[in-house]
Short mmCIF file of C-alpha atoms in Angstrom, two decimals:
data_model
loop_
_atom_site.label_atom_id
_atom_site.label_comp_id
_atom_site.label_asym_id
_atom_site.label_seq_id
_atom_site.Cartn_x
_atom_site.Cartn_y
_atom_site.Cartn_z
CA MET A 10 0.00 0.00 0.00
CA ARG A 11 1.46 3.36 -1.03
CA CYS A 12 1.82 5.98 1.73
CA PRO A 13 -0.56 8.91 1.09
CA TYR A 14 1.96 11.34 2.66
CA CYS A 15 5.34 10.54 1.11
CA ARG A 16 4.20 8.13 -1.67
CA HIS A 17 6.59 5.42 -0.43
CA ALA A 18 5.60 2.14 -2.10
CA ASP A 19 5.38 0.04 1.07
CA SER A 20 3.66 0.20 4.45
CA ARG A 21 3.36 -2.02 7.50
CA VAL A 22 0.00 -3.17 8.92
CA VAL A 23 -0.22 -2.19 12.59
CA ASP A 24 -3.80 -3.30 13.31
CA SER A 25 -6.69 -4.98 11.41
CA ARG A 26 -10.36 -5.01 12.35
CA GLU A 27 -13.55 -6.13 10.70
CA ALA A 28 -16.24 -3.54 10.15
CA ASP A 29 -19.76 -3.51 8.74
CA ASP A 30 -20.57 -7.07 9.90
CA GLY A 31 -17.39 -8.47 8.38
CA GLN A 32 -17.96 -6.94 4.94
CA LEU A 33 -15.06 -4.49 5.38
CA ILE A 34 -11.59 -4.69 6.87
CA ARG A 35 -10.09 -1.57 8.45
CA ARG A 36 -6.30 -1.64 8.53
CA ARG A 37 -4.17 0.80 10.48
CA ARG A 38 -0.86 1.18 8.62
CA SER A 39 2.50 2.77 9.27
CA CYS A 40 4.94 4.07 6.65
CA PRO A 41 8.54 2.92 7.29
CA GLU A 42 9.85 5.90 5.31
CA CYS A 43 8.13 8.92 6.94
CA GLY A 44 6.73 7.19 10.05
CA LYS A 45 3.21 8.54 9.60
CA ARG A 46 0.16 6.38 10.17
CA PHE A 47 -2.94 6.07 8.02
CA THR A 48 -6.03 3.89 7.73
CA THR A 49 -7.21 1.86 4.77
CA VAL A 50 -10.57 0.21 4.29
CA GLU A 51 -10.76 -2.93 2.19
CA GLU A 52 -13.92 -4.46 0.82
CA ALA A 53 -14.28 -7.88 -0.78
CA VAL A 54 -15.83 -7.25 -4.17
CA LEU A 55 -18.42 -9.78 -5.28
CA ALA A 56 -18.76 -9.98 -9.05
CA VAL A 57 -21.73 -11.34 -10.99
CA VAL A 58 -21.05 -13.08 -14.29
CA LYS A 59 -23.94 -12.54 -16.68
CA ARG A 60 -25.01 -15.02 -19.37
CA SER A 61 -23.22 -12.90 -21.99
CA GLY A 62 -19.95 -13.35 -20.08
CA VAL A 63 -19.86 -9.73 -18.91
CA THR A 64 -18.86 -9.30 -15.27
CA GLU A 65 -20.27 -6.58 -13.05
CA PRO A 66 -20.22 -5.86 -9.31
CA PHE A 67 -23.02 -7.36 -7.20
CA SER A 68 -25.66 -4.73 -6.48
CA ARG A 69 -28.38 -4.88 -3.85
CA THR A 70 -30.03 -2.01 -5.72
CA LYS A 71 -30.42 -4.18 -8.82
CA ILE A 72 -31.90 -7.00 -6.71
CA ILE A 73 -34.40 -4.59 -5.15
CA GLY A 74 -35.28 -3.14 -8.56
CA GLY A 75 -35.96 -6.54 -10.11
CA VAL A 76 -37.97 -7.80 -7.17
CA ARG A 77 -39.88 -4.50 -6.92
CA LYS A 78 -41.21 -5.10 -10.45
CA ALA A 79 -42.50 -8.51 -9.39
CA CYS A 80 -44.06 -6.96 -6.27
CA GLN A 81 -45.82 -4.15 -8.14
CA GLY A 82 -49.32 -3.73 -6.74
CA ARG A 83 -48.60 -6.14 -3.88
CA PRO A 84 -48.54 -5.23 -0.16
CA VAL A 85 -44.73 -5.35 0.10
CA ASP A 86 -42.85 -2.43 1.69
CA ASP A 87 -39.36 -1.11 0.96
CA ASP A 88 -37.95 -2.48 4.22
CA SER A 89 -39.00 -6.00 3.23
CA LEU A 90 -37.31 -5.57 -0.16
CA ALA A 91 -34.11 -4.33 1.50
CA LEU A 92 -34.12 -7.32 3.86
CA LEU A 93 -34.66 -9.68 0.95
CA ALA A 94 -31.71 -8.12 -0.91
CA GLN A 95 -29.56 -8.49 2.21
CA ARG A 96 -30.51 -12.17 2.54
CA VAL A 97 -29.67 -12.73 -1.13
CA GLU A 98 -26.28 -11.06 -0.73
CA GLU A 99 -25.51 -13.09 2.40
CA THR A 100 -26.47 -16.29 0.56
CA VAL A 101 -24.25 -15.62 -2.45
CA ARG A 102 -21.32 -14.36 -0.31
CA ALA A 103 -21.56 -17.52 1.82
CA LYS A 104 -20.57 -19.53 -1.24
CA GLY A 105 -17.13 -17.99 -0.81
CA ALA A 106 -16.49 -17.29 -4.49
CA ALA A 107 -15.28 -13.94 -5.81
CA GLU A 108 -17.45 -14.39 -8.91
CA ILE A 109 -20.90 -15.89 -9.07
CA PRO A 110 -23.07 -16.64 -12.10
CA SER A 111 -26.20 -14.49 -12.43
CA HIS A 112 -28.23 -17.73 -12.50
CA GLU A 113 -27.19 -18.43 -8.88
CA VAL A 114 -28.23 -14.93 -7.85
CA GLY A 115 -31.67 -15.61 -9.35
CA LEU A 116 -31.91 -18.89 -7.44
CA ALA A 117 -30.96 -17.07 -4.24
CA ILE A 118 -33.83 -14.63 -4.83
CA LEU A 119 -36.54 -17.26 -5.34
CA GLY A 120 -36.62 -18.69 -1.78
CA PRO A 121 -36.88 -15.42 0.16
CA LEU A 122 -39.32 -14.01 -2.40
CA ARG A 123 -41.59 -17.08 -2.05
CA ASP A 124 -41.63 -16.47 1.72
CA LEU A 125 -42.32 -12.76 1.23
CA ASP A 126 -45.17 -12.90 -1.31
CA GLU A 127 -46.33 -15.90 -3.36
CA ILE A 128 -47.85 -13.80 -6.16
CA ALA A 129 -44.63 -11.80 -6.58
CA TYR A 130 -42.74 -15.09 -6.49
CA LEU A 131 -44.87 -16.47 -9.35
CA ARG A 132 -44.31 -13.31 -11.37
CA PHE A 133 -40.55 -13.41 -10.82
CA ALA A 134 -40.29 -17.16 -11.41
CA SER A 135 -42.31 -16.93 -14.62
CA VAL A 136 -39.74 -14.55 -16.09
CA TYR A 137 -36.65 -16.08 -14.45
CA ARG A 138 -37.55 -19.66 -15.38
CA SER A 139 -39.01 -18.62 -18.76
CA PHE A 140 -42.49 -20.08 -18.35
CA ASP A 141 -43.84 -20.92 -21.79
CA SER A 142 -47.34 -22.09 -21.02
CA LEU A 143 -50.17 -22.21 -18.56
CA ALA A 144 -48.95 -25.68 -17.56
CA ASP A 145 -45.72 -24.12 -16.23
CA PHE A 146 -47.78 -21.82 -13.99
CA GLU A 147 -50.02 -24.70 -12.88
CA ARG A 148 -47.00 -26.83 -11.98
CA GLU A 149 -45.47 -24.00 -9.92
CA ILE A 150 -48.79 -23.27 -8.18
CA GLU A 151 -49.14 -26.95 -7.27
CA THR A 152 -45.63 -26.86 -5.79
CA LEU A 153 -46.65 -23.84 -3.68
CA ARG A 154 -49.82 -25.64 -2.55
CA ASP A 155 -47.84 -28.76 -1.58
CA ALA A 156 -45.45 -26.62 0.49
CA ALA A 157 -48.40 -24.88 2.19
CA ARG A 158 -49.99 -28.26 3.01
CA ALA A 159 -46.70 -29.52 4.45
CA ARG A 160 -46.36 -26.39 6.62
CA GLU A 161 -49.94 -26.76 7.81
CA GLN A 162 -49.45 -30.46 8.59
CA GLY A 163 -46.28 -29.58 10.52
CA ARG A 164 -48.22 -27.06 12.61
CA ALA A 165 -51.01 -29.58 13.25
CA ASP A 166 -48.45 -32.20 14.32
CA ALA A 167 -46.81 -29.68 16.69
CA VAL A 168 -50.17 -28.76 18.26
CA GLU A 169 -51.03 -32.44 18.67
CA ALA A 170 -47.63 -33.18 20.25
CA ALA A 171 -48.03 -30.23 22.62
CA GLY A 172 -51.48 -31.51 23.61
CA ARG A 173 -50.06 -34.93 24.51
CA THR A 174 -47.38 -33.44 26.78
CA SER A 175 -49.87 -31.29 28.71
#
C-alpha cells in the first residue's frame, strides 16, 4: 500500500479489524519511510457473471429493482425488499467465491421471495424460469400448494404433540 503522505511504495500493517458485519476490513498502517500512520478500508468485491460473459459488481439495488417489479401492486414495503436483498447477498457471499453466475443470484432470490409474497414469487419465477405455457404456472402453483400443506401439517403435528405433553 502506497503511503498517502510521502508516496513510499510500502507500508506495515499495525492493526486490522472487521467492520460492517465483516464486509469491510479496516487496517491501520505505518509508513517505514516517513513514520506517519494512516487507515485503509478494504472491501471484498463480489462480481456477478452474466449469461453474456460480462462481469459486473453485485448490487443490492439491482436486486431490489428486479424484485420490486414482481411486487408491483402487492402489499410489500421497501424495508422488506431491503431485507430480501440483504438475505440474497448473504447467501451468495456464503458460497465464498469472488465471482458468481447471475443464475445463482436468481436462485438465491426465489426462496426469500416465495416467503415474502407468493404472487410476486410467481411473477418473478415466470420470467426467471421462462415459463412458456399455462402448464408451467399450474406446476409451480401446485408446488406452492404442496409446500403450504406440508407447513400446515407440521403445525397440526406440533399442536397435537403439545397436547399430549400437557
